[in-house]
PDB file of C-alpha atoms in Angstrom:
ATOM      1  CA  UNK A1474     -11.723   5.741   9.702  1.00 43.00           C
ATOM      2  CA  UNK A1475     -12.065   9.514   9.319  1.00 46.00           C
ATOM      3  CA  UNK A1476     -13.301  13.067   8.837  1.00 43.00           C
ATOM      4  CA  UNK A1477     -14.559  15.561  10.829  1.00 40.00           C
ATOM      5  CA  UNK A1478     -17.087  14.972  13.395  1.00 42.00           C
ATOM      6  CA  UNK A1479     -19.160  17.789  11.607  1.00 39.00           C
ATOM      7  CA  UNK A1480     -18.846  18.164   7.756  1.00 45.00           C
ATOM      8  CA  UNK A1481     -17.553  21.653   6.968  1.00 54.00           C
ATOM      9  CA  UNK A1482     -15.879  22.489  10.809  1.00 70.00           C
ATOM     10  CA  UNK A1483     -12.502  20.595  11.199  1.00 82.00           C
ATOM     11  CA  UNK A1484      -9.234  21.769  12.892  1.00 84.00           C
ATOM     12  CA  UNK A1485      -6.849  24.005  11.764  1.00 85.00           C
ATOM     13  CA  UNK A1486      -4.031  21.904  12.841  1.00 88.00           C
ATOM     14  CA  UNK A1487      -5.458  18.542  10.961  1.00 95.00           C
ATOM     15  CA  UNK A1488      -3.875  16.707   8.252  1.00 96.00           C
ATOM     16  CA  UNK A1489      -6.385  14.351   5.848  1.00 97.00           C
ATOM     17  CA  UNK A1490      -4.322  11.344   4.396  1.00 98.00           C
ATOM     18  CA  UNK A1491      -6.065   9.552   1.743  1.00 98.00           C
ATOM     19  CA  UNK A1492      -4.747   5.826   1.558  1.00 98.00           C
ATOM     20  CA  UNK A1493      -4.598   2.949  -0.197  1.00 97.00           C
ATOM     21  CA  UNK A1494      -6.474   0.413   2.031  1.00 97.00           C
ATOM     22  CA  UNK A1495      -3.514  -1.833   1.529  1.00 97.00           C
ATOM     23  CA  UNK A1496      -1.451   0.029   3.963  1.00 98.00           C
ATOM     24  CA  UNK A1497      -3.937   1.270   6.277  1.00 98.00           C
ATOM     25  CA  UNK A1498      -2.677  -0.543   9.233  1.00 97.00           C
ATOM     26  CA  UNK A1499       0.961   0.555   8.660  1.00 98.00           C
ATOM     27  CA  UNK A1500      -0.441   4.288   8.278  1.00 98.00           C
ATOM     28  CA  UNK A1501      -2.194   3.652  11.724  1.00 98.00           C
ATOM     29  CA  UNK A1502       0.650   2.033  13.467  1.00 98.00           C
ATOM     30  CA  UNK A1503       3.224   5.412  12.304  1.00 98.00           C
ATOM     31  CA  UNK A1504       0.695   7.307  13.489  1.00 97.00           C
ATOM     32  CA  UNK A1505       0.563   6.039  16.902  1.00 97.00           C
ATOM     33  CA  UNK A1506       4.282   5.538  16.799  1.00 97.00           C
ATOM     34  CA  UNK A1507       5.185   8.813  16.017  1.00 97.00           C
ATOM     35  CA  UNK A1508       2.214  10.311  18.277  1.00 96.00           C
ATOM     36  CA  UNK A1509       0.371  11.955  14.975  1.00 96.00           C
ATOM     37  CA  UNK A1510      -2.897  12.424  16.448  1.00 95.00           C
ATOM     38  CA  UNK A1511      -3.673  15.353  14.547  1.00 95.00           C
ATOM     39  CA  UNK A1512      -3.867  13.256  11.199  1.00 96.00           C
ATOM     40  CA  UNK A1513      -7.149  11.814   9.984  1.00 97.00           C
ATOM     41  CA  UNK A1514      -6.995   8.547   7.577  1.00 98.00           C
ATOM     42  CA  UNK A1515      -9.632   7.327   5.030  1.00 98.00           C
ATOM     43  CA  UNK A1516      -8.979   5.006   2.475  1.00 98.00           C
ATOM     44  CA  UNK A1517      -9.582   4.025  -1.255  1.00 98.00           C
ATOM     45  CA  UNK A1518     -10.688   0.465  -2.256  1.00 97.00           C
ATOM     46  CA  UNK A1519      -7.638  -2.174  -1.990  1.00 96.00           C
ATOM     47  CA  UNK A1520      -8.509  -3.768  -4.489  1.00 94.00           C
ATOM     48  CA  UNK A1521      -7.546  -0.694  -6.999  1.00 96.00           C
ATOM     49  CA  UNK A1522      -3.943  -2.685  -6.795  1.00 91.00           C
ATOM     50  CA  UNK A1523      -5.421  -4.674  -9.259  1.00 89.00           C
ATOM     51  CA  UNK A1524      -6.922  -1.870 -11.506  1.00 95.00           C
ATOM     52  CA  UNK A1525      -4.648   1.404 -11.218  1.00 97.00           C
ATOM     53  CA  UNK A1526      -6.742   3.568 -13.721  1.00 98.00           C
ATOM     54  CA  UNK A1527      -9.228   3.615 -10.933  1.00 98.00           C
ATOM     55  CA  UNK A1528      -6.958   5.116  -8.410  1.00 98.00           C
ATOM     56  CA  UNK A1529      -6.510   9.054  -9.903  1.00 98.00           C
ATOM     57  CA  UNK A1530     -10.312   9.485 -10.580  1.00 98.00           C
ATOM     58  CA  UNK A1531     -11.656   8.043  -6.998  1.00 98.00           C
ATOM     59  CA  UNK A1532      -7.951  10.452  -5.667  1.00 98.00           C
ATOM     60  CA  UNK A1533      -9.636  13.371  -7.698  1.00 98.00           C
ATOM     61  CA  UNK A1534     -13.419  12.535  -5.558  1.00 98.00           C
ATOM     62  CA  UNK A1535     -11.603  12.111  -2.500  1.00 98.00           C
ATOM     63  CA  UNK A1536     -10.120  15.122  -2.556  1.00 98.00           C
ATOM     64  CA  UNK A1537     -12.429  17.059  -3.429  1.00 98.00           C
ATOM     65  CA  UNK A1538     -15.254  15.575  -0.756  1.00 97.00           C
ATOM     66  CA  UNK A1539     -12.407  16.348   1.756  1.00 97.00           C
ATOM     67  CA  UNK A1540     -11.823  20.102   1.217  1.00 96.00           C
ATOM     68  CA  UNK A1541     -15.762  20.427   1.268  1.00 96.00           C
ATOM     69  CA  UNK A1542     -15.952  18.747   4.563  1.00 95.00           C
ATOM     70  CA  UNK A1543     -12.966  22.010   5.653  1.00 95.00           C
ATOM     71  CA  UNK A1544      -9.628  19.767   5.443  1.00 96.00           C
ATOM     72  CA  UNK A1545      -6.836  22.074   4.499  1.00 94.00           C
ATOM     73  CA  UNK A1546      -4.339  19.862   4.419  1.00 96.00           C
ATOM     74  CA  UNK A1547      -4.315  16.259   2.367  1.00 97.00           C
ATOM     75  CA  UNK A1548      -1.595  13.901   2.043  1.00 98.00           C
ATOM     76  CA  UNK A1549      -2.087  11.195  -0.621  1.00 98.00           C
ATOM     77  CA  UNK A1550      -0.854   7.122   1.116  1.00 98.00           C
ATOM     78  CA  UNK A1551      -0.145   6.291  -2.269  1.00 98.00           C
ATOM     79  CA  UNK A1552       3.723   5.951  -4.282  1.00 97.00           C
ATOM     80  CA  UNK A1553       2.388   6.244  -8.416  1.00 98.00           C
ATOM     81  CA  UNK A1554       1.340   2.841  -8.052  1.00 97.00           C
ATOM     82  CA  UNK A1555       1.009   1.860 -11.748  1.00 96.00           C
ATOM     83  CA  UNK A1556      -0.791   4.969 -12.706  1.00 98.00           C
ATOM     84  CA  UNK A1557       1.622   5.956 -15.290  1.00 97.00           C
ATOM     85  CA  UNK A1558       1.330   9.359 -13.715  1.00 98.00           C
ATOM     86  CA  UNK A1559      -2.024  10.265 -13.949  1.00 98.00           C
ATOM     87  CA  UNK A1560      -2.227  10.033  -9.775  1.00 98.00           C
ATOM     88  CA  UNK A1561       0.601  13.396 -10.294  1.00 98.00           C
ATOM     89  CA  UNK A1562      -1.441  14.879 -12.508  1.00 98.00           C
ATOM     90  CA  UNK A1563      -4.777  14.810 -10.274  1.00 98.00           C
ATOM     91  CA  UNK A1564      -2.583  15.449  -7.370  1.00 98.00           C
ATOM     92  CA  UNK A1565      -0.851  18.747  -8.698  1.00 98.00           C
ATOM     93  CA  UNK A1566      -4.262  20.210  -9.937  1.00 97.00           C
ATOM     94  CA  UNK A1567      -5.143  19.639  -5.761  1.00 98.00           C
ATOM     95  CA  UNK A1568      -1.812  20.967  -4.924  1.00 97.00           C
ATOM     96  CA  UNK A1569      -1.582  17.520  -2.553  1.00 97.00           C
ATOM     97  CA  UNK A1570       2.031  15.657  -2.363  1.00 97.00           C
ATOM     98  CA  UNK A1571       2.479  11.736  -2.482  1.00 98.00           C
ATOM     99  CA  UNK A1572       4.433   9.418  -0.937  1.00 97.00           C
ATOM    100  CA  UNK A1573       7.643   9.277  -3.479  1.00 96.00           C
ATOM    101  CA  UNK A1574       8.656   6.168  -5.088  1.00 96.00           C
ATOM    102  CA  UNK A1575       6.850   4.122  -7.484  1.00 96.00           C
ATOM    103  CA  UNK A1576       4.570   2.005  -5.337  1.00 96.00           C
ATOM    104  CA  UNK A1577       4.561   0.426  -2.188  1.00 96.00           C
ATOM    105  CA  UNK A1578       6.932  -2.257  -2.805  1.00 97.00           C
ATOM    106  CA  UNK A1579       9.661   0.623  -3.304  1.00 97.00           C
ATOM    107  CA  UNK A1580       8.850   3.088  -0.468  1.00 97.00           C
ATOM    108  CA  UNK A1581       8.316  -0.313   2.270  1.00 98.00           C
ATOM    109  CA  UNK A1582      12.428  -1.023   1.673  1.00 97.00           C
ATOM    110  CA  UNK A1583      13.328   2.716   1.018  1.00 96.00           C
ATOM    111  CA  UNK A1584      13.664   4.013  -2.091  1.00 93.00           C
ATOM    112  CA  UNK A1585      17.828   3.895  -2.111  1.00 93.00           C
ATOM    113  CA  UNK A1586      17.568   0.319  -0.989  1.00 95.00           C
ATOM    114  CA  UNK A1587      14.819  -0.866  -3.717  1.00 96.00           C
ATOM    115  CA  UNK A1588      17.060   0.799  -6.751  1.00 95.00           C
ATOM    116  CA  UNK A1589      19.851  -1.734  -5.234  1.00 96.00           C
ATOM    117  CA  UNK A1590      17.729  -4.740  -5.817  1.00 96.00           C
ATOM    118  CA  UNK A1591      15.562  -3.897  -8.484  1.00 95.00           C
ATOM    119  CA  UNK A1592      17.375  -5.310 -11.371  1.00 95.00           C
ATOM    120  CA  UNK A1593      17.515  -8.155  -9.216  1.00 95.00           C
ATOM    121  CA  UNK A1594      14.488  -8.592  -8.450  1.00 97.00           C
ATOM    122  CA  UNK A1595      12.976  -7.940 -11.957  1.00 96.00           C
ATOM    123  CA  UNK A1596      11.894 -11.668 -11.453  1.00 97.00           C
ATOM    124  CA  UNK A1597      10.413 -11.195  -7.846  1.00 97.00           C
ATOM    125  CA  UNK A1598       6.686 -11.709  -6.813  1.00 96.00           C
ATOM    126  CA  UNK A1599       6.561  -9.117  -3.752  1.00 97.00           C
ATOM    127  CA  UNK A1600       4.582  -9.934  -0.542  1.00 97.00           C
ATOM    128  CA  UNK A1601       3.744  -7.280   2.529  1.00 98.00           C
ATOM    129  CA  UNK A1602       2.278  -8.042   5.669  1.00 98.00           C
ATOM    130  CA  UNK A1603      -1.289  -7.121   4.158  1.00 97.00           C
ATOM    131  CA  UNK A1604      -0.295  -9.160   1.390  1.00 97.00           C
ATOM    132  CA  UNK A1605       0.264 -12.146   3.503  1.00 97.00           C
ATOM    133  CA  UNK A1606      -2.939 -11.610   5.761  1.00 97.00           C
ATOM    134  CA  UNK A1607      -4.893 -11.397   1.972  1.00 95.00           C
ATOM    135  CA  UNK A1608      -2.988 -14.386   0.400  1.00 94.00           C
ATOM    136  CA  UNK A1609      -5.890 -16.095  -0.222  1.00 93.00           C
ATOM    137  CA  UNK A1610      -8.588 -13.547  -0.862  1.00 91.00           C
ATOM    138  CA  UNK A1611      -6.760 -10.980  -3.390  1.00 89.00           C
ATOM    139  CA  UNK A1612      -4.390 -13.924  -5.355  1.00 89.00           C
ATOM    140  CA  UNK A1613      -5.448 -17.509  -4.448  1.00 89.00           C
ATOM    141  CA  UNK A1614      -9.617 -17.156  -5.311  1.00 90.00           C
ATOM    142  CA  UNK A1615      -9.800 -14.552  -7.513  1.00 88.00           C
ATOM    143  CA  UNK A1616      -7.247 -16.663 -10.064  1.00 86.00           C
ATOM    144  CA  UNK A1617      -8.972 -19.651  -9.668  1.00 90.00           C
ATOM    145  CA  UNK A1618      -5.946 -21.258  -7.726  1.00 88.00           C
ATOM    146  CA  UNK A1619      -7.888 -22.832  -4.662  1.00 89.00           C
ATOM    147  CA  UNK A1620      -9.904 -24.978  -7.682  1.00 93.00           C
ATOM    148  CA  UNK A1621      -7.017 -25.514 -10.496  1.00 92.00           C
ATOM    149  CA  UNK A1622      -3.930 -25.440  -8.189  1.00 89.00           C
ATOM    150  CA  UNK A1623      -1.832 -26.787 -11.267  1.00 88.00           C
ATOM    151  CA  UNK A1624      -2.543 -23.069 -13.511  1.00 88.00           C
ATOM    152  CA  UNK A1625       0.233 -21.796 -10.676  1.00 87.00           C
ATOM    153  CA  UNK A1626       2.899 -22.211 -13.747  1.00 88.00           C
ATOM    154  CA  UNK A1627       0.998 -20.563 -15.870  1.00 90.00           C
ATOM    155  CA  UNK A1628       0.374 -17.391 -13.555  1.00 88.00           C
ATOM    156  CA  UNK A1629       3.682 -17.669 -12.315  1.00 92.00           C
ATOM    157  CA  UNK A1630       6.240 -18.873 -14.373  1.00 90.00           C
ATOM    158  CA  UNK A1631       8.241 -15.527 -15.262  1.00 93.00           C
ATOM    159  CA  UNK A1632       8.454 -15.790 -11.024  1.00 96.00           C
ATOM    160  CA  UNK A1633      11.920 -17.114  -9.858  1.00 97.00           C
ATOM    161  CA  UNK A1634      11.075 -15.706  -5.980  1.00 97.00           C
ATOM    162  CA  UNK A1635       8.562 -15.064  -3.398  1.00 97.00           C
ATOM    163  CA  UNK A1636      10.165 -11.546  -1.689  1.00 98.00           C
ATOM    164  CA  UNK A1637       8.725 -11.089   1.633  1.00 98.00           C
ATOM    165  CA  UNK A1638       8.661  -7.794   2.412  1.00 98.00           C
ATOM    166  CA  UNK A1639       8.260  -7.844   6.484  1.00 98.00           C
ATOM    167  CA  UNK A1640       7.090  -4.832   8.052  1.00 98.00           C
ATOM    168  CA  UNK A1641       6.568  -6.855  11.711  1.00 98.00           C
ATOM    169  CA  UNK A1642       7.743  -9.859  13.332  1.00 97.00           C
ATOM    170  CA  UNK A1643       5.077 -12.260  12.994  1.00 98.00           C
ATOM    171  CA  UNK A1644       5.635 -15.796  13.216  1.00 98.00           C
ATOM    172  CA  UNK A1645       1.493 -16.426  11.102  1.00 98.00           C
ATOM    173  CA  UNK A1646       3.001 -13.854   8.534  1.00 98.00           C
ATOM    174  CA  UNK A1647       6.139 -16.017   7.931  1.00 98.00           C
ATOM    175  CA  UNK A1648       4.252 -18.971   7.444  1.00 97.00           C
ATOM    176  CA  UNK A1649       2.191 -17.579   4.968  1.00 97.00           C
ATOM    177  CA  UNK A1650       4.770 -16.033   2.872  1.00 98.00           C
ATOM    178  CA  UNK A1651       6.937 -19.337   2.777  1.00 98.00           C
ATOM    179  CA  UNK A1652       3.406 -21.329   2.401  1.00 96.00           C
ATOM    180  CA  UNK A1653       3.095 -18.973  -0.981  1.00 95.00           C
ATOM    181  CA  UNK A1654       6.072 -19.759  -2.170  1.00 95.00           C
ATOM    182  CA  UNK A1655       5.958 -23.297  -1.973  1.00 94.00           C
ATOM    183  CA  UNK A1656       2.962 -23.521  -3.702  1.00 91.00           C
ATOM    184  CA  UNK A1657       3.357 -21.097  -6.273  1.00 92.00           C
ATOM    185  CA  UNK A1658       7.148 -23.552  -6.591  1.00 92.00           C
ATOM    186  CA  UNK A1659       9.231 -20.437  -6.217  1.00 95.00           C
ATOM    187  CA  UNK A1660      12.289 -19.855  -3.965  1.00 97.00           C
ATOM    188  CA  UNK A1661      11.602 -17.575  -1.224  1.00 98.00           C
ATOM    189  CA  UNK A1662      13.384 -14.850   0.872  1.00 98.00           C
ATOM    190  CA  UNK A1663      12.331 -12.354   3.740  1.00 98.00           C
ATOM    191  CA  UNK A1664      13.502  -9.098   4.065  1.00 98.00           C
ATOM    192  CA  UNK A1665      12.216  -7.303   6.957  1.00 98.00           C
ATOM    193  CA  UNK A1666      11.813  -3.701   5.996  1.00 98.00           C
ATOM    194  CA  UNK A1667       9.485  -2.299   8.610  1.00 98.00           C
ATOM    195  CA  UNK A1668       7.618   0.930   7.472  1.00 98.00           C
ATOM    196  CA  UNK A1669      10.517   1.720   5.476  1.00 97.00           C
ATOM    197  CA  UNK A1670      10.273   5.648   3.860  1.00 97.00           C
ATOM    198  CA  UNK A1671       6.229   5.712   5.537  1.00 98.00           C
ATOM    199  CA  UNK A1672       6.918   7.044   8.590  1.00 97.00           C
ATOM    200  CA  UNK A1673       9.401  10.499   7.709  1.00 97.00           C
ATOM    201  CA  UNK A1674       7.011  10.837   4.688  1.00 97.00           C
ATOM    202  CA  UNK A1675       3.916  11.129   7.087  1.00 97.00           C
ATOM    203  CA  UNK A1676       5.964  13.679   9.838  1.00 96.00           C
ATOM    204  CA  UNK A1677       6.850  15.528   7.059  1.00 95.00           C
ATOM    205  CA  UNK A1678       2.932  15.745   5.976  1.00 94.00           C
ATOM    206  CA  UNK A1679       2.197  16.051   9.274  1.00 93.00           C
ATOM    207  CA  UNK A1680       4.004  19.343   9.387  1.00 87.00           C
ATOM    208  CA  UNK A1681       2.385  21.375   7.230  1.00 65.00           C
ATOM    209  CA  UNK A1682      -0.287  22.797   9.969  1.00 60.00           C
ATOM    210  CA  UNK A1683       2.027  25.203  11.582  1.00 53.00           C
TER     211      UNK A1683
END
C-alpha cells in the first residue's frame, strides 16, 4: 500500500504515514475525503494491538527503511497505544509526530470527548468498525470462545458494556457489535464517532511539504 515506485527517488511534496493496520481503511477513506493524494500509507502488523512492545521497534525499522527509500516526511497512524511511551521515544530520535491521544479508542471520539467518558467507561470493552469486521478472528478464536463459549465470564467479567465506536453507517457493523455484546452478556451502546481527531491530524501532516 506504498512507497516509491523507485527506492531512493520519491517526491518532494510526499508525506509517508506509517499505520497501524487497524485503521488503514479509515486512513484511506480521509485521504480520499480530504483529496490527500500526495500521502503514501504502509502499515505495521494489526495484530501488535495485542502486543504493544512490538510496535516502537518495527516504528524504529519502518522509519528508517522509509528515509532510505528518499521519504522526507513521515507521519506515525498510531496514538501511544499501550507503549508506555517508548513509541515517543523512537519517534523523537526520527523527529516524526504521532497522532495525539492515547490510542485509537481516544482519538476515534476526539480527545475532549473521550476525557468526558472515560471514567465512565473505565468498565467499557471498545469496538471500531475494524473491530467489528475482525470480531471473530482477533477476539472470538484466538481466546478459545468459538469452542468454550461459557469462558466469556471469565474473559469478560470486569466488562459492564460493549461501546461501539461507529466510524460509518453500516447496518452488518451494527449487527455485529450488538451480536458481541449479547454473547459476551454485556449491555451495549453505539456511539457514532466517524474519523473523529484522524482527519485534521493527517491535513496537518499533510502540510509539512511546502
Amino acid at each position: 500500500m506504498t512507497a516509491a515506485d523507485t527506492i531512493g527517488q520519491v517526491s518532494a511534496d510526499k508525506v509517508l504515514v506509517i499505520a497501524c493496520g487497524m485503521i488503514a481503511r479509515e486512513v484511506l477513506a480521509v485521504k480520499e475525503r480530504l483529496d490527500l493524494a500526495h500521502i503514501d500509507l504502509t502499515c505495521l502488523p494489526a495484530e501488535f494491538h495485542y502486543y504493544p512492545e512490538r510496535i516502537p521497534p518495527a516504528m524504529d525499522r519502518a522509519i528508517a527503511e522509509a528515509k532510505a527509500d528518499g521519504y522526507r516526511h513521515i507521519f506515525a497512524g498510531y496514538a501511544d497505544c499501550g507503549t508506555g511511551g517508548m513509541l515517543d521515544v523512537v519517534l523523537e530520535r526520527h523527529g516524526v509526530e504521532r497522532i495525539a491521544g492515547p490510542h485509537c479508542f481516544a482519538f476515534y471520539q476526539g480527545g475532549a470527548a473521550f476525557e468526558a467518558v472515560a471514567d465512565a467507561d473505565m468498565t467499557a470493552f471498545y469496538m471500531t468498525d475494524f473491530l467489528c469486521r475482525q470480531f471473530e478472528a482477533f477476539f472470538i478464536k484466538p481466546l478459545g470462545l468459538d469452542r468454550h463459549p461459557e469462558l466469556a465470564a471469565d474473559y469478560f467479567g470486569n466488562y459492564e458494556k460493549v461501546v461501539y465506536l461507529a466510524q460509518t453507517d453500516d447496518p452488518d457493523l451494527d449487527r455485529v457489535a450488538e451480536g458481541a455484546a449479547e454473547r459476551l452478556g454485556l449491555a451495549y451502546e453505539r456511539r457514532f464517532t466517524g474519523y473523529g481527531d484522524l482527519p485534521a491530524a493527517l491535513g496537518e501532516a499533510a502540510k509539512r511539504p511546502a
